[in-house]
Amino acid sequence: MDTANPNKTSPPRRSLAPAASLFLLLLLASVGAWFYRSQEQDQQQRIAEQLASVGEYKTNQILRWRAERLADATVVAHYPTVVETLRQAARLGPEVKVSDHLAVLLGSVKEAYRYNDVLLAEPGGRIVFSVAGESGEVNDEALGTMKRALGGGKPLVTDLHAGEATGRPHVSAIAPVRGAGAEEAQPLGAVVLVSLAEDFLYPLIQSWPLPSRSAETLLVRRDGDDALFLNELRHRSGTALQLRIPLERSEVPGVMAALGREGVVRGRDYRGVEVIGVLKRVPDSLWSVVAKIDAHEAFSVWRFRSVLILALLLALMAATGAAGLVVWQRSQKRHLEDLYQSEAARRASLERYTVTLRAIGDAVIATDGDGMVELLNPEAEAITGWKEEEACGRPLGDVFHIVNEETRAEVENPVTRVLRDGAVAHLANHTLLIARDGTERPIADSGAPIRDERGAIAGVVLVFRDQTEERRAQTKLKNERDNLRALMESAPAGILVLDDDGRIVTVNPVVERLFGRRRDELRGTACADLFGCDSGDGGCACPLPEMAKEVIRGGAGIQHQEMEGRIEADGQARSMVWRFGVEPVLIAGRRRAAVWLEDITALKRAAETLRESEERFRRLYEESPGPYQSLDPAGRLTEVNNAWLKELGYRREEVIGRWFGELVAGDRAAEFGARFEEFKASGSMHGLELELARREGDTISAVFEGRISHDESGRVTQAHCIFTNVSARKRAEQEREKLHARLVQAQKMEAVGRLAGGVAHDFNNLLTVINGYSALGFQKLSPGEPVREYLREISQAGERAAALTRQLLAFS
């Protein structure tokens, strides 16, 4: 403000907020449009890549399927029986007879590879043999392909066509058959493997690798001026080799493929639905693969994402606009404030004392020299209930009506006293102001004269404040002080209040009982003397004095400290352990330190006893010769002893926290999980045998015993188990079983030997008679007798039987 010229005002500042907000909105819209477009292009690229992968995958599947058919036809064409049959057919004509072996062989090929028929045909197309019983000649499609195969000397696949007999679409693989001789330069015929498209090709084409409601794969080729659909369609039946779409309908992806186009396209399919697809030619064929999906489904994720992007963009633009509006409003507010301050500066020279009085936080009433009201500030309006325009010109007594709070008598108007005495006047305590609506408020006020430039009293300014909240706070403070005193008196813990020298200011009854001394006896006593904390060298080992000084000087409270000392109570001295805390308190306007303390001597002794018991249990647990382990409710190891670690070879940190099923060898981890659940349900476990994997890689057999621990609510907290290594016992049992098996086998062999010996002995006796009488008969017959030959055969058979008998005896 220009003090030389109070009427001079600074020019208003122009706000740049609207321009900045507009710039930010345009920038945000540009960035949002770029981000939206990039996301849209990215989504389109992902869909195109997915469709291209499907098209490539389907094309490769068709190529592999054709290659398998050609390979089967080539293998069959090299069968010797096939070559020989066609060679005889070329020589004998229709009178050739097909062997049963060939019929069985080609029938096996048909059944094994699920062909509809397997044919042998002469070069002219006459069918020599058909597994399905076909006769006559092959159809025109197969004949044309067969001639090309015979001329080129390599197998070919026919185009997809309908059969003449059944009308069912099929494909045939044709391989030329040649003889092995040099004189057979011309092919003998061909092998024709007929496959129904509905068995292999259509399912291969129609499958889609991902879940989709509209996606499908089409197989098309150009047929004259039409695009011919070769397979059954997903959304329309009876279309294989039947559905034709004119090539003029260039928006149809199938027509695009028939015209030789490849790559990613968009258009409308045979249903008139907008689709996106990929076109790919099948090498060495007239076919084209069309992998397509409805655009509505393909871009469903993008539509949802675009809505989110647009919503976010609109939200950001709205937030930017709102922020710009807030900035503009604040700028306008600052502008108005500048105008107001300029106007206030202009009027300051004229109404400086009025502005000063209105700016006071307390209630202010100004009067003229006659005691008539000239000004009420807003606080005075709120307290008195009078508006300034209503109060101006009225006597102060009408607006400022005050009485004594205790006697209800009228109190002298302070303006009257100021005008009379010419000095500042203050109200007495316990003064009530009665507002216009009858509300009574305790107040404190003062009145001061307003003097003109000559020093004469031109008026009075009365400053007062509502003491209602102050009185309420005082009452609350008194109640809190009483409550604190009652709490201290009834607190179960001992409470001492110390000054900054560590001396006792006051104590509660608990301290009196603990130390057997009255409060007035303890007041002024050093706390070090009370707790018997003499360090032995004339110093003080009690930490409380220093802590009290630190807290009183403004330090933070101290909680849960412990100290030891000796006290004398009831004529007896004993050692004690205390837990205490120190907190700052304000007593009679002075900062003190409040110490609460608890006698924890018995608690410490119990804790020490518990610690010693736990230590004994821990030593017993760790030094036990039996392998112990503890598991949590999830089956994870929480504790193992030294015998357990020695038995399995692990280090403690390697197993703690691991699921115990990971240590079970073989495939019995799942069995452990099931048995562990039964173990938790039953509360105990007996005789569970498992194979455990040791750290070195070998396994041991272990038998487990265990029990379950529960908390107070009955929930499982720990599972405790001990196991016994029974590997040596199991190995001994296995060795005993092996020895027993060997003994049984030896006994069996002994029995067989005895049987063989007995049979051989009896059989030898019979052979002796046969051989003896054969020799006697042979000697008594003359050389020309025919019977001699029979007896020689009998004798030779007997000798062979005797040799066999000797072998049996040797075995026995």
Short mmCIF file of C-alpha atoms in Angstrom, two decimals, residues 113-507:
data_model
loop_
_atom_site.label_atom_id
_atom_site.label_comp_id
_atom_site.label_asym_id
_atom_site.label_seq_id
_atom_site.Cartn_x
_atom_site.Cartn_y
_atom_site.Cartn_z
CA TYR A 113 -5.25 -95.94 -41.66
CA ARG A 114 -9.05 -95.56 -41.86
CA TYR A 115 -9.28 -95.20 -45.63
CA ASN A 116 -12.68 -95.48 -47.28
CA ASP A 117 -11.25 -97.75 -50.00
CA VAL A 118 -7.91 -99.03 -51.37
CA LEU A 119 -7.83 -99.59 -55.16
CA LEU A 120 -5.40 -101.09 -57.67
CA ALA A 121 -5.98 -99.66 -61.13
CA GLU A 122 -4.44 -100.20 -64.56
CA PRO A 123 -3.01 -97.19 -66.46
CA GLY A 124 -6.23 -96.89 -68.40
CA GLY A 125 -8.30 -96.54 -65.22
CA ARG A 126 -9.79 -100.05 -65.00
CA ILE A 127 -10.07 -101.17 -61.37
CA VAL A 128 -8.11 -104.41 -60.88
CA PHE A 129 -8.97 -104.75 -57.18
CA SER A 130 -10.99 -102.78 -54.60
CA VAL A 131 -11.09 -103.56 -50.90
CA ALA A 132 -14.60 -102.07 -50.77
CA GLY A 133 -15.68 -104.18 -53.80
CA GLU A 134 -15.74 -101.37 -56.39
CA SER A 135 -15.49 -102.43 -60.06
CA GLY A 136 -15.34 -100.78 -63.43
CA GLU A 137 -13.15 -97.72 -63.78
CA VAL A 138 -12.02 -94.96 -61.44
CA ASN A 139 -13.89 -91.64 -61.62
CA ASP A 140 -12.82 -88.85 -63.93
CA GLU A 141 -11.09 -86.78 -61.20
CA ALA A 142 -9.05 -89.76 -60.04
CA LEU A 143 -8.30 -90.80 -63.66
CA GLY A 144 -6.92 -87.38 -64.58
CA THR A 145 -4.76 -87.24 -61.47
CA MET A 146 -3.58 -90.83 -62.05
CA LYS A 147 -2.45 -90.02 -65.59
CA ARG A 148 -0.45 -87.05 -64.29
CA ALA A 149 1.07 -89.24 -61.58
CA LEU A 150 2.02 -91.97 -64.09
CA GLY A 151 3.46 -89.40 -66.48
CA GLY A 152 5.46 -87.61 -63.82
CA GLY A 153 6.45 -90.74 -61.94
CA LYS A 154 5.53 -89.36 -58.51
CA PRO A 155 2.48 -89.67 -56.24
CA LEU A 156 -0.27 -87.01 -56.38
CA VAL A 157 -3.43 -86.10 -54.46
CA THR A 158 -6.71 -85.49 -56.29
CA ASP A 159 -8.77 -82.40 -55.76
CA LEU A 160 -11.64 -82.61 -53.27
CA HIS A 161 -14.65 -83.99 -55.20
CA ALA A 162 -17.94 -85.82 -54.60
CA GLY A 163 -18.17 -89.56 -55.15
CA GLU A 164 -20.34 -90.76 -57.99
CA ALA A 165 -22.03 -93.46 -55.94
CA THR A 166 -22.53 -91.78 -52.55
CA GLY A 167 -22.03 -88.11 -53.34
CA ARG A 168 -19.82 -87.81 -50.22
CA PRO A 169 -16.74 -85.55 -50.69
CA HIS A 170 -13.45 -87.41 -50.75
CA VAL A 171 -9.80 -87.09 -51.68
CA SER A 172 -7.63 -89.82 -53.22
CA ALA A 173 -3.87 -90.29 -52.92
CA ILE A 174 -2.50 -91.94 -56.11
CA ALA A 175 0.98 -93.49 -56.42
CA PRO A 176 2.36 -95.09 -59.64
CA VAL A 177 3.41 -98.78 -59.50
CA ARG A 178 6.48 -99.79 -61.48
CA GLY A 179 8.11 -103.17 -62.01
CA ALA A 180 11.63 -103.97 -60.94
CA GLY A 181 12.85 -105.20 -64.35
CA ALA A 182 14.50 -103.01 -66.94
CA GLU A 183 12.04 -104.24 -69.57
CA GLU A 184 9.12 -102.76 -67.56
CA ALA A 185 9.78 -99.12 -68.33
CA GLN A 186 6.12 -98.20 -68.40
CA PRO A 187 4.12 -98.06 -65.14
CA LEU A 188 2.08 -101.15 -64.39
CA GLY A 189 -0.73 -99.14 -62.82
CA ALA A 190 -1.43 -97.16 -59.68
CA VAL A 191 -2.46 -97.50 -56.05
CA VAL A 192 -5.45 -95.32 -55.13
CA LEU A 193 -6.12 -94.58 -51.42
CA VAL A 194 -9.57 -93.03 -51.04
CA SER A 195 -10.20 -90.83 -47.91
CA LEU A 196 -13.57 -89.40 -47.00
CA ALA A 197 -13.19 -85.69 -46.24
CA GLU A 198 -15.60 -85.96 -43.31
CA ASP A 199 -13.30 -88.47 -41.58
CA PHE A 200 -10.05 -86.52 -41.64
CA LEU A 201 -9.90 -83.34 -43.67
CA TYR A 202 -13.08 -81.63 -42.44
CA PRO A 203 -12.42 -82.15 -38.70
CA LEU A 204 -8.84 -80.96 -39.25
CA ILE A 205 -10.07 -77.79 -40.99
CA GLN A 206 -13.02 -77.06 -38.70
CA SER A 207 -11.13 -77.26 -35.39
CA TRP A 208 -10.07 -73.93 -33.89
CA PRO A 209 -7.19 -73.83 -31.39
CA LEU A 210 -8.84 -71.28 -29.06
CA PRO A 211 -12.35 -71.03 -27.55
CA SER A 212 -14.53 -68.88 -29.84
CA ARG A 213 -18.23 -68.44 -30.63
CA SER A 214 -17.81 -67.45 -34.28
CA ALA A 215 -14.31 -68.38 -35.49
CA GLU A 216 -14.02 -70.97 -38.27
CA THR A 217 -11.65 -72.15 -40.98
CA LEU A 218 -12.78 -72.44 -44.62
CA LEU A 219 -11.27 -74.27 -47.59
CA VAL A 220 -12.12 -72.66 -50.96
CA ARG A 221 -11.00 -72.76 -54.58
CA ARG A 222 -11.98 -71.03 -57.76
CA ASP A 223 -14.44 -72.93 -59.96
CA GLY A 224 -15.14 -70.94 -63.10
CA ASP A 225 -16.70 -67.62 -62.15
CA ASP A 226 -17.49 -68.75 -58.62
CA ALA A 227 -15.71 -69.33 -55.37
CA LEU A 228 -16.49 -72.93 -54.36
CA PHE A 229 -16.54 -73.77 -50.63
CA LEU A 230 -15.01 -77.24 -50.16
CA ASN A 231 -15.87 -78.00 -46.52
CA GLU A 232 -18.85 -77.94 -44.18
CA LEU A 233 -19.31 -74.52 -42.57
CA ARG A 234 -19.84 -73.83 -38.90
CA HIS A 235 -22.85 -71.55 -39.32
CA ARG A 236 -24.53 -73.30 -42.26
CA SER A 237 -24.97 -77.02 -43.06
CA GLY A 238 -24.86 -78.87 -46.38
CA THR A 239 -22.31 -76.49 -47.91
CA ALA A 240 -19.41 -78.81 -48.83
CA LEU A 241 -18.90 -78.59 -52.64
CA GLN A 242 -22.37 -76.99 -52.80
CA LEU A 243 -21.99 -73.37 -51.70
CA ARG A 244 -20.88 -71.07 -54.51
CA ILE A 245 -20.43 -67.31 -54.35
CA PRO A 246 -19.87 -65.28 -57.53
CA LEU A 247 -16.46 -63.68 -57.90
CA GLU A 248 -18.15 -60.29 -58.25
CA ARG A 249 -18.79 -60.29 -54.48
CA SER A 250 -15.26 -59.17 -53.74
CA GLU A 251 -16.12 -58.20 -50.15
CA VAL A 252 -16.42 -61.91 -49.16
CA PRO A 253 -13.09 -63.28 -47.77
CA GLY A 254 -13.72 -66.64 -49.55
CA VAL A 255 -13.99 -64.82 -52.90
CA MET A 256 -10.81 -62.87 -52.11
CA ALA A 257 -9.00 -66.17 -51.48
CA ALA A 258 -10.38 -67.71 -54.71
CA LEU A 259 -9.02 -64.68 -56.61
CA GLY A 260 -5.54 -65.42 -55.24
CA ARG A 261 -5.35 -62.80 -52.52
CA GLU A 262 -3.35 -63.57 -49.34
CA GLY A 263 -2.82 -61.89 -45.97
CA VAL A 264 -5.12 -60.24 -43.43
CA VAL A 265 -8.43 -58.91 -44.80
CA ARG A 266 -11.73 -57.50 -43.55
CA GLY A 267 -15.08 -58.00 -45.21
CA ARG A 268 -18.45 -59.74 -44.93
CA ASP A 269 -18.71 -63.51 -44.99
CA TYR A 270 -21.36 -65.75 -46.53
CA ARG A 271 -23.78 -64.72 -43.75
CA GLY A 272 -23.33 -61.00 -44.46
CA VAL A 273 -21.60 -60.56 -41.06
CA GLU A 274 -18.54 -58.31 -40.82
CA VAL A 275 -15.48 -60.47 -40.19
CA ILE A 276 -11.71 -60.23 -40.06
CA GLY A 277 -9.66 -63.08 -41.44
CA VAL A 278 -6.41 -64.26 -42.94
CA LEU A 279 -6.05 -65.84 -46.43
CA LYS A 280 -3.34 -68.34 -47.30
CA ARG A 281 -2.77 -70.54 -50.36
CA VAL A 282 -2.09 -74.26 -49.86
CA PRO A 283 1.10 -75.06 -51.83
CA ASP A 284 0.83 -77.52 -54.78
CA SER A 285 -2.97 -77.25 -54.83
CA LEU A 286 -5.88 -75.06 -55.97
CA TRP A 287 -7.03 -74.68 -52.37
CA SER A 288 -6.90 -71.59 -50.19
CA VAL A 289 -7.37 -71.53 -46.40
CA VAL A 290 -9.56 -68.79 -44.88
CA ALA A 291 -9.27 -68.40 -41.09
CA LYS A 292 -11.83 -65.84 -39.95
CA ILE A 293 -13.65 -64.56 -36.86
CA ASP A 294 -16.54 -62.15 -36.44
CA ALA A 295 -15.28 -58.60 -36.00
CA HIS A 296 -17.77 -58.15 -33.14
CA GLU A 297 -16.13 -60.98 -31.17
CA ALA A 298 -12.57 -60.17 -32.25
CA PHE A 299 -12.82 -56.60 -31.02
CA SER A 300 -15.00 -57.26 -27.95
CA VAL A 301 -12.01 -56.87 -25.62
CA TRP A 302 -10.99 -53.72 -27.48
CA ARG A 303 -14.49 -52.26 -27.19
CA PHE A 304 -14.41 -52.74 -23.43
CA ARG A 305 -10.89 -51.33 -23.24
CA SER A 306 -11.83 -48.40 -25.49
CA VAL A 307 -14.74 -47.54 -23.19
CA LEU A 308 -12.32 -47.55 -20.25
CA ILE A 309 -9.82 -45.40 -22.17
CA LEU A 310 -12.52 -42.93 -23.20
CA ALA A 311 -13.92 -42.87 -19.66
CA LEU A 312 -10.44 -42.29 -18.24
CA LEU A 313 -9.74 -39.60 -20.84
CA LEU A 314 -13.03 -37.86 -20.08
CA ALA A 315 -12.34 -38.17 -16.35
CA LEU A 316 -8.87 -36.65 -16.80
CA MET A 317 -10.30 -33.87 -18.97
CA ALA A 318 -13.02 -33.25 -16.39
CA ALA A 319 -10.43 -33.24 -13.61
CA THR A 320 -8.24 -30.86 -15.64
CA GLY A 321 -11.22 -28.62 -16.32
CA ALA A 322 -12.19 -28.73 -12.66
CA ALA A 323 -8.61 -27.95 -11.64
CA GLY A 324 -8.55 -25.08 -14.13
CA LEU A 325 -11.86 -23.84 -12.74
CA VAL A 326 -10.50 -24.03 -9.19
CA VAL A 327 -7.36 -22.17 -10.22
CA TRP A 328 -9.48 -19.57 -12.03
CA GLN A 329 -11.73 -19.17 -9.02
CA ARG A 330 -8.71 -18.79 -6.74
CA SER A 331 -7.26 -16.28 -9.17
CA GLN A 332 -10.56 -14.39 -9.16
CA LYS A 333 -10.56 -14.60 -5.40
CA ARG A 334 -7.05 -13.17 -5.24
CA HIS A 335 -8.11 -10.50 -7.69
CA LEU A 336 -11.08 -9.60 -5.51
CA GLU A 337 -8.82 -9.65 -2.47
CA ASP A 338 -6.48 -7.26 -4.22
CA LEU A 339 -9.41 -4.97 -5.00
CA TYR A 340 -10.61 -5.22 -1.42
CA GLN A 341 -7.18 -4.48 0.00
CA SER A 342 -6.85 -1.56 -2.38
CA GLU A 343 -10.22 -0.24 -1.28
CA ALA A 344 -9.33 -0.83 2.36
CA ALA A 345 -6.09 1.08 1.87
CA ARG A 346 -8.00 3.90 0.28
CA ARG A 347 -10.42 4.07 3.19
CA ALA A 348 -7.78 3.50 5.89
CA SER A 349 -7.01 7.20 6.20
CA LEU A 350 -10.69 7.95 6.77
CA GLU A 351 -11.84 5.05 8.98
CA ARG A 352 -8.60 3.68 10.39
CA TYR A 353 -9.81 3.34 13.95
CA THR A 354 -13.07 1.65 12.75
CA VAL A 355 -11.18 -0.93 10.73
CA THR A 356 -8.82 -1.52 13.62
CA LEU A 357 -11.71 -2.10 15.99
CA ARG A 358 -13.52 -4.44 13.56
CA ALA A 359 -10.34 -6.48 13.09
CA ILE A 360 -10.07 -7.32 16.78
CA GLY A 361 -10.87 -10.98 17.52
CA ASP A 362 -12.79 -10.13 20.67
CA ALA A 363 -16.18 -8.44 20.70
CA VAL A 364 -15.88 -4.65 20.26
CA ILE A 365 -18.43 -1.90 20.86
CA ALA A 366 -17.54 1.72 20.21
CA THR A 367 -19.58 4.68 21.53
CA ASP A 368 -19.46 8.41 21.15
CA GLY A 369 -18.83 10.84 23.95
CA ASP A 370 -22.45 10.52 25.13
CA GLY A 371 -22.37 6.73 25.42
CA MET A 372 -24.37 6.13 22.25
CA VAL A 373 -23.40 3.07 20.20
CA GLU A 374 -21.53 3.83 16.98
CA LEU A 375 -20.01 0.46 16.04
CA LEU A 376 -20.43 -3.27 16.74
CA ASN A 377 -18.05 -5.75 15.21
CA PRO A 378 -19.39 -9.20 14.13
CA GLU A 379 -18.29 -10.86 17.36
CA ALA A 380 -20.17 -8.27 19.38
CA GLU A 381 -23.21 -8.83 17.17
CA ALA A 382 -23.03 -12.58 17.83
CA ILE A 383 -22.72 -12.18 21.60
CA THR A 384 -25.25 -9.41 22.17
CA GLY A 385 -27.76 -10.53 19.53
CA TRP A 386 -27.96 -6.98 18.11
CA LYS A 387 -27.21 -6.05 14.53
CA GLU A 388 -24.99 -3.01 14.03
CA GLU A 389 -27.59 -1.05 12.06
CA GLU A 390 -30.15 -1.68 14.85
CA ALA A 391 -27.80 -0.85 17.73
CA CYS A 392 -26.24 2.32 16.31
CA GLY A 393 -27.63 5.44 18.06
CA ARG A 394 -28.93 3.49 21.07
CA PRO A 395 -27.58 3.90 24.60
CA LEU A 396 -24.98 1.32 25.51
CA GLY A 397 -27.14 0.04 28.36
CA ASP A 398 -29.78 -1.17 25.89
CA VAL A 399 -27.28 -3.24 23.93
CA PHE A 400 -24.78 -4.14 26.66
CA HIS A 401 -26.95 -5.39 29.56
CA ILE A 402 -24.78 -6.87 32.36
CA VAL A 403 -25.58 -8.24 35.84
CA ASN A 404 -23.66 -9.86 38.68
CA GLU A 405 -23.62 -13.64 38.25
CA GLU A 406 -24.13 -14.34 41.96
CA THR A 407 -26.41 -11.50 43.13
CA ARG A 408 -28.19 -10.79 39.83
CA ALA A 409 -27.78 -7.07 40.61
CA GLU A 410 -27.20 -4.54 37.83
CA VAL A 411 -23.53 -3.81 37.22
CA GLU A 412 -22.36 -0.26 36.50
CA ASN A 413 -21.90 0.40 32.79
CA PRO A 414 -18.12 0.51 32.11
CA VAL A 415 -18.57 3.36 29.60
CA THR A 416 -20.00 5.52 32.35
CA ARG A 417 -16.92 4.80 34.49
CA VAL A 418 -14.50 5.56 31.63
CA LEU A 419 -16.25 8.83 30.78
CA ARG A 420 -16.26 9.73 34.45
CA ASP A 421 -12.72 8.71 35.34
CA GLY A 422 -11.05 9.13 31.93
CA ALA A 423 -9.10 5.90 32.41
CA VAL A 424 -9.32 2.26 31.43
CA ALA A 425 -11.96 0.36 33.42
CA HIS A 426 -12.31 -3.44 33.91
CA LEU A 427 -15.36 -5.51 34.83
CA ALA A 428 -15.41 -7.43 38.04
CA ASN A 429 -15.38 -11.22 38.01
CA HIS A 430 -18.65 -13.18 37.76
CA THR A 431 -20.28 -10.74 35.32
CA LEU A 432 -23.07 -12.02 33.04
CA LEU A 433 -24.11 -10.45 29.75
CA ILE A 434 -27.80 -10.86 28.94
CA ALA A 435 -28.22 -10.95 25.16
CA ARG A 436 -31.19 -9.62 23.22
CA ASP A 437 -32.81 -13.09 23.16
CA GLY A 438 -32.28 -13.55 26.90
CA THR A 439 -29.21 -15.78 26.61
CA GLU A 440 -26.77 -15.31 29.49
CA ARG A 441 -23.02 -15.52 28.93
CA PRO A 442 -20.16 -14.97 31.38
CA ILE A 443 -17.83 -12.29 30.02
CA ALA A 444 -14.63 -10.46 30.81
CA ASP A 445 -14.21 -6.94 29.45
CA SER A 446 -12.39 -3.66 29.58
CA GLY A 447 -13.23 -0.15 28.40
CA ALA A 448 -10.78 2.49 27.13
CA PRO A 449 -11.31 6.10 26.13
CA ILE A 450 -10.98 7.36 22.55
CA ARG A 451 -9.31 10.75 22.51
CA ASP A 452 -9.26 13.27 19.69
CA GLU A 453 -6.24 15.24 18.52
CA ARG A 454 -6.77 17.68 21.38
CA GLY A 455 -6.78 14.90 24.02
CA ALA A 456 -10.46 15.21 24.79
CA ILE A 457 -12.54 12.03 25.18
CA ALA A 458 -14.43 11.59 21.92
CA GLY A 459 -15.82 8.19 22.75
CA VAL A 460 -15.23 4.81 24.40
CA VAL A 461 -14.21 1.47 22.97
CA LEU A 462 -15.42 -1.55 24.93
CA VAL A 463 -13.60 -4.87 24.35
CA PHE A 464 -15.05 -8.05 25.86
CA ARG A 465 -15.03 -11.80 25.24
CA ASP A 466 -17.36 -14.74 25.86
CA GLN A 467 -15.98 -16.84 28.70
CA THR A 468 -18.45 -19.72 28.25
CA GLU A 469 -15.91 -22.05 26.66
CA GLU A 470 -13.23 -20.88 29.06
CA ARG A 471 -15.48 -21.64 32.02
CA ARG A 472 -16.37 -25.00 30.47
CA ALA A 473 -12.66 -25.78 29.97
CA GLN A 474 -11.92 -24.82 33.56
CA THR A 475 -14.70 -27.06 34.78
CA LYS A 476 -13.46 -29.85 32.57
CA LEU A 477 -9.91 -29.35 33.86
CA LYS A 478 -11.15 -29.46 37.45
CA ASN A 479 -13.10 -32.65 36.74
CA GLU A 480 -10.10 -34.21 35.06
CA ARG A 481 -7.92 -33.25 38.04
CA ASP A 482 -10.45 -34.86 40.37
CA ASN A 483 -10.66 -37.91 38.14
CA LEU A 484 -6.88 -38.15 38.03
CA ARG A 485 -6.69 -37.94 41.79
CA ALA A 486 -9.36 -40.64 42.10
CA LEU A 487 -7.57 -42.78 39.51
CA MET A 488 -4.29 -42.40 41.36
CA GLU A 489 -5.93 -43.32 44.63
CA SER A 490 -7.62 -46.42 43.14
CA ALA A 491 -4.89 -47.54 40.72
CA PRO A 492 -3.76 -51.16 41.25
CA ALA A 493 -0.13 -50.19 40.51
CA GLY A 494 2.08 -48.03 42.67
CA ILE A 495 2.38 -44.40 41.56
CA LEU A 496 5.01 -41.89 42.72
CA VAL A 497 5.37 -38.26 41.63
CA LEU A 498 9.00 -37.01 41.63
CA ASP A 499 10.49 -33.55 41.30
CA ASP A 500 13.56 -32.74 39.23
CA ASP A 501 15.83 -33.73 42.16
CA GLY A 502 14.39 -37.26 42.27
CA ARG A 503 12.54 -36.61 45.52
CA ILE A 504 9.01 -37.83 46.18
CA VAL A 505 6.22 -35.23 45.87
CA THR A 506 3.33 -37.62 46.54
CA VAL A 507 2.42 -41.31 46.33
#
